[in-house]
């Protein structure tokens, strides 16, 4: 059974058709990369996959059931964690206070910091730091921690290593690898070829449509496909 599938997804900004007939599927445990040039609609597609934006046409399915009502979308969103490009953190607050805004159960949050994936992210070591003092890599780790508040089965990330230095990029790949190893499903938009090594499916978004690529495609051959 397909876990998440997009069928003929369409979206537009005014008269500009960003997504035309985007169709693809994601199975449990997949790590899927959405590739494409800047401005091709990757962020729009990810916001639809995260349940934050309704498509103008087509449908999103979860376990072969259409996500086509507000109640179904609310249920869907509880199973998905989304890390957008722009920060959703409050810079003047500490890491702890930002986490508290998203985690309803403080005891559960403390447990995650002690022994869960938040501990793996190293957030327990930076709780008293204000977000506006964090490095890019630390900031991104906290953003992932916030996205994990509802213990999602799926993590959707929009260029997770953008603006990170090389050590930060390496750390990000390690954290995503751990999430995948724990049975999580990942969908990410990326320009970083090294992140593709985590992925078992590649999709190219081009001229509003989506096509599957060989998962081992790299270098000049990949760049040629994206032209």
GROMACS .gro file of C-alpha atoms in nm:
model
  227
    1UNK     CA    1   0.000   0.000   0.000
    2UNK     CA    2   0.130   0.345  -0.092
    3UNK     CA    3   0.185   0.559   0.216
    4UNK     CA    4   0.153   0.905   0.059
    5UNK     CA    5   0.067   0.976  -0.301
    6UNK     CA    6   0.008   1.288  -0.505
    7UNK     CA    7  -0.223   1.252  -0.803
    8UNK     CA    8  -0.231   1.521  -1.073
    9UNK     CA    9  -0.150   1.799  -0.827
   10UNK     CA   10  -0.197   2.150  -0.969
   11UNK     CA   11  -0.123   2.489  -0.820
   12UNK     CA   12  -0.103   2.844  -0.948
   13UNK     CA   13  -0.023   3.197  -0.839
   14UNK     CA   14  -0.267   3.410  -1.030
   15UNK     CA   15  -0.226   3.319  -1.396
   16UNK     CA   16   0.110   3.155  -1.340
   17UNK     CA   17   0.069   2.777  -1.334
   18UNK     CA   18   0.341   2.650  -1.098
   19UNK     CA   19   0.238   2.284  -1.078
   20UNK     CA   20   0.051   2.120  -1.366
   21UNK     CA   21   0.000   1.747  -1.318
   22UNK     CA   22   0.239   1.633  -1.048
   23UNK     CA   23   0.204   1.264  -0.968
   24UNK     CA   24   0.430   1.045  -0.753
   25UNK     CA   25   0.414   0.816  -0.451
   26UNK     CA   26   0.606   0.757  -0.130
   27UNK     CA   27   0.623   0.427   0.058
   28UNK     CA   28   0.690   0.388   0.430
   29UNK     CA   29   1.061   0.417   0.504
   30UNK     CA   30   1.138   0.595   0.177
   31UNK     CA   31   1.373   0.889   0.157
   32UNK     CA   32   1.259   1.092  -0.142
   33UNK     CA   33   1.438   1.388  -0.301
   34UNK     CA   34   1.251   1.651  -0.499
   35UNK     CA   35   1.494   1.816  -0.740
   36UNK     CA   36   1.460   2.111  -0.970
   37UNK     CA   37   1.584   2.457  -1.056
   38UNK     CA   38   1.510   2.754  -0.833
   39UNK     CA   39   1.156   2.876  -0.885
   40UNK     CA   40   1.029   2.548  -1.030
   41UNK     CA   41   0.769   2.498  -0.754
   42UNK     CA   42   0.947   2.274  -0.503
   43UNK     CA   43   0.846   2.484  -0.202
   44UNK     CA   44   0.486   2.500  -0.324
   45UNK     CA   45   0.478   2.124  -0.366
   46UNK     CA   46   0.627   2.061  -0.021
   47UNK     CA   47   0.373   2.294   0.143
   48UNK     CA   48   0.096   2.091  -0.024
   49UNK     CA   49   0.256   1.765   0.090
   50UNK     CA   50   0.276   1.908   0.443
   51UNK     CA   51  -0.097   1.982   0.436
   52UNK     CA   52  -0.046   2.357   0.467
   53UNK     CA   53  -0.167   2.449   0.121
   54UNK     CA   54  -0.457   2.306  -0.077
   55UNK     CA   55  -0.390   2.222  -0.442
   56UNK     CA   56  -0.596   2.392  -0.712
   57UNK     CA   57  -0.649   2.054  -0.872
   58UNK     CA   58  -0.567   1.690  -0.810
   59UNK     CA   59  -0.559   1.511  -0.477
   60UNK     CA   60  -0.329   1.410  -0.196
   61UNK     CA   61  -0.374   1.060  -0.052
   62UNK     CA   62  -0.266   0.907   0.279
   63UNK     CA   63  -0.273   0.528   0.280
   64UNK     CA   64  -0.493   0.546  -0.031
   65UNK     CA   65  -0.753   0.769   0.138
   66UNK     CA   66  -0.802   1.117  -0.007
   67UNK     CA   67  -0.702   1.408   0.216
   68UNK     CA   68  -0.991   1.620   0.093
   69UNK     CA   69  -1.165   1.763   0.400
   70UNK     CA   70  -1.048   1.983   0.686
   71UNK     CA   71  -1.084   1.698   0.936
   72UNK     CA   72  -0.878   1.464   0.718
   73UNK     CA   73  -0.617   1.736   0.662
   74UNK     CA   74  -0.589   1.793   1.039
   75UNK     CA   75  -0.535   1.419   1.093
   76UNK     CA   76  -0.281   1.412   0.811
   77UNK     CA   77  -0.087   1.708   0.952
   78UNK     CA   78  -0.048   1.533   1.287
   79UNK     CA   79   0.143   1.256   1.109
   80UNK     CA   80   0.375   1.494   0.924
   81UNK     CA   81   0.655   1.722   1.045
   82UNK     CA   82   0.755   2.013   0.820
   83UNK     CA   83   1.082   2.210   0.825
   84UNK     CA   84   1.046   2.507   0.585
   85UNK     CA   85   1.332   2.717   0.453
   86UNK     CA   86   1.230   3.018   0.658
   87UNK     CA   87   1.257   2.999   1.036
   88UNK     CA   88   0.946   2.946   1.246
   89UNK     CA   89   1.138   2.993   1.570
   90UNK     CA   90   1.108   3.302   1.792
   91UNK     CA   91   1.461   3.444   1.802
   92UNK     CA   92   1.430   3.627   2.135
   93UNK     CA   93   1.328   3.310   2.322
   94UNK     CA   94   1.551   3.027   2.441
   95UNK     CA   95   1.560   2.687   2.276
   96UNK     CA   96   1.364   2.546   2.573
   97UNK     CA   97   1.090   2.811   2.543
   98UNK     CA   98   1.061   2.754   2.168
   99UNK     CA   99   1.022   2.380   2.223
  100UNK     CA  100   0.758   2.439   2.492
  101UNK     CA  101   0.548   2.631   2.240
  102UNK     CA  102   0.514   2.314   2.031
  103UNK     CA  103   0.525   2.028   2.281
  104UNK     CA  104   0.196   2.005   2.473
  105UNK     CA  105   0.328   1.759   2.732
  106UNK     CA  106   0.628   1.901   2.919
  107UNK     CA  107   0.714   1.564   3.074
  108UNK     CA  108   0.719   1.400   2.733
  109UNK     CA  109   0.944   1.679   2.610
  110UNK     CA  110   1.186   1.625   2.898
  111UNK     CA  111   1.194   1.252   2.821
  112UNK     CA  112   1.268   1.319   2.453
  113UNK     CA  113   1.552   1.548   2.556
  114UNK     CA  114   1.693   1.282   2.787
  115UNK     CA  115   1.670   0.976   2.566
  116UNK     CA  116   1.477   1.041   2.245
  117UNK     CA  117   1.557   1.189   1.906
  118UNK     CA  118   1.583   1.539   2.057
  119UNK     CA  119   1.874   1.400   2.257
  120UNK     CA  120   2.024   1.264   1.933
  121UNK     CA  121   1.996   1.617   1.792
  122UNK     CA  122   2.190   1.748   2.091
  123UNK     CA  123   1.916   1.992   2.192
  124UNK     CA  124   1.958   1.901   2.559
  125UNK     CA  125   2.296   2.080   2.546
  126UNK     CA  126   2.159   2.414   2.424
  127UNK     CA  127   1.827   2.464   2.607
  128UNK     CA  128   1.929   2.790   2.777
  129UNK     CA  129   2.064   2.951   2.460
  130UNK     CA  130   1.857   3.215   2.284
  131UNK     CA  131   1.773   3.125   1.926
  132UNK     CA  132   1.925   3.449   1.794
  133UNK     CA  133   2.266   3.338   1.926
  134UNK     CA  134   2.267   2.998   1.754
  135UNK     CA  135   2.481   2.899   1.460
  136UNK     CA  136   2.308   2.797   1.137
  137UNK     CA  137   2.352   2.428   1.215
  138UNK     CA  138   2.216   2.462   1.569
  139UNK     CA  139   1.922   2.665   1.442
  140UNK     CA  140   1.833   2.397   1.190
  141UNK     CA  141   1.854   2.127   1.458
  142UNK     CA  142   1.605   2.317   1.674
  143UNK     CA  143   1.376   2.358   1.371
  144UNK     CA  144   1.380   1.981   1.322
  145UNK     CA  145   1.313   1.936   1.694
  146UNK     CA  146   1.004   2.157   1.666
  147UNK     CA  147   0.886   1.960   1.360
  148UNK     CA  148   0.908   1.640   1.566
  149UNK     CA  149   0.665   1.770   1.832
  150UNK     CA  150   0.379   1.542   1.727
  151UNK     CA  151   0.608   1.241   1.678
  152UNK     CA  152   0.551   1.245   1.301
  153UNK     CA  153   0.596   0.945   1.079
  154UNK     CA  154   0.703   1.170   0.791
  155UNK     CA  155   0.958   1.451   0.793
  156UNK     CA  156   0.934   1.703   0.508
  157UNK     CA  157   1.230   1.939   0.469
  158UNK     CA  158   1.283   2.228   0.229
  159UNK     CA  159   1.657   2.248   0.153
  160UNK     CA  160   1.761   2.140   0.504
  161UNK     CA  161   2.133   2.207   0.458
  162UNK     CA  162   2.106   2.538   0.271
  163UNK     CA  163   2.344   2.801   0.416
  164UNK     CA  164   2.515   2.544   0.641
  165UNK     CA  165   2.893   2.501   0.640
  166UNK     CA  166   3.046   2.164   0.553
  167UNK     CA  167   3.045   2.028   0.912
  168UNK     CA  168   2.684   2.143   0.947
  169UNK     CA  169   2.585   1.967   0.625
  170UNK     CA  170   2.752   1.648   0.747
  171UNK     CA  171   2.565   1.668   1.078
  172UNK     CA  172   2.236   1.724   0.898
  173UNK     CA  173   2.285   1.412   0.686
  174UNK     CA  174   2.366   1.213   1.000
  175UNK     CA  175   2.047   1.328   1.177
  176UNK     CA  176   1.832   1.248   0.875
  177UNK     CA  177   1.998   0.908   0.849
  178UNK     CA  178   1.908   0.836   1.213
  179UNK     CA  179   1.547   0.940   1.158
  180UNK     CA  180   1.529   0.707   0.858
  181UNK     CA  181   1.695   0.423   1.053
  182UNK     CA  182   1.424   0.456   1.319
  183UNK     CA  183   1.162   0.385   1.051
  184UNK     CA  184   1.082   0.742   0.956
  185UNK     CA  185   0.989   0.854   0.605
  186UNK     CA  186   1.162   1.161   0.456
  187UNK     CA  187   1.070   1.393   0.170
  188UNK     CA  188   1.318   1.669   0.099
  189UNK     CA  189   1.391   1.934  -0.160
  190UNK     CA  190   1.763   1.972  -0.205
  191UNK     CA  191   2.045   2.105  -0.420
  192UNK     CA  192   2.304   1.906  -0.223
  193UNK     CA  193   2.422   1.594  -0.406
  194UNK     CA  194   2.552   1.431  -0.088
  195UNK     CA  195   2.199   1.432   0.056
  196UNK     CA  196   2.092   1.222  -0.242
  197UNK     CA  197   2.295   0.933  -0.099
  198UNK     CA  198   2.025   0.903   0.171
  199UNK     CA  199   1.753   0.877  -0.092
  200UNK     CA  200   1.608   0.572  -0.261
  201UNK     CA  201   1.384   0.779  -0.490
  202UNK     CA  202   1.458   1.093  -0.693
  203UNK     CA  203   1.196   1.307  -0.864
  204UNK     CA  204   1.262   1.602  -1.093
  205UNK     CA  205   1.018   1.893  -1.095
  206UNK     CA  206   1.043   2.069  -1.427
  207UNK     CA  207   0.799   2.297  -1.613
  208UNK     CA  208   0.532   2.216  -1.356
  209UNK     CA  209   0.550   1.839  -1.400
  210UNK     CA  210   0.726   1.562  -1.211
  211UNK     CA  211   0.934   1.277  -1.349
  212UNK     CA  212   1.115   0.992  -1.176
  213UNK     CA  213   1.492   0.972  -1.211
  214UNK     CA  214   1.732   0.686  -1.148
  215UNK     CA  215   1.825   0.699  -0.781
  216UNK     CA  216   2.200   0.674  -0.859
  217UNK     CA  217   2.203   0.967  -1.103
  218UNK     CA  218   2.475   1.219  -1.011
  219UNK     CA  219   2.711   1.480  -1.152
  220UNK     CA  220   2.689   1.595  -1.512
  221UNK     CA  221   2.417   1.344  -1.599
  222UNK     CA  222   2.197   1.481  -1.321
  223UNK     CA  223   2.272   1.841  -1.417
  224UNK     CA  224   2.181   1.761  -1.779
  225UNK     CA  225   1.842   1.623  -1.672
  226UNK     CA  226   1.773   1.941  -1.475
  227UNK     CA  227   1.846   2.179  -1.766
   0.00000   0.00000   0.00000
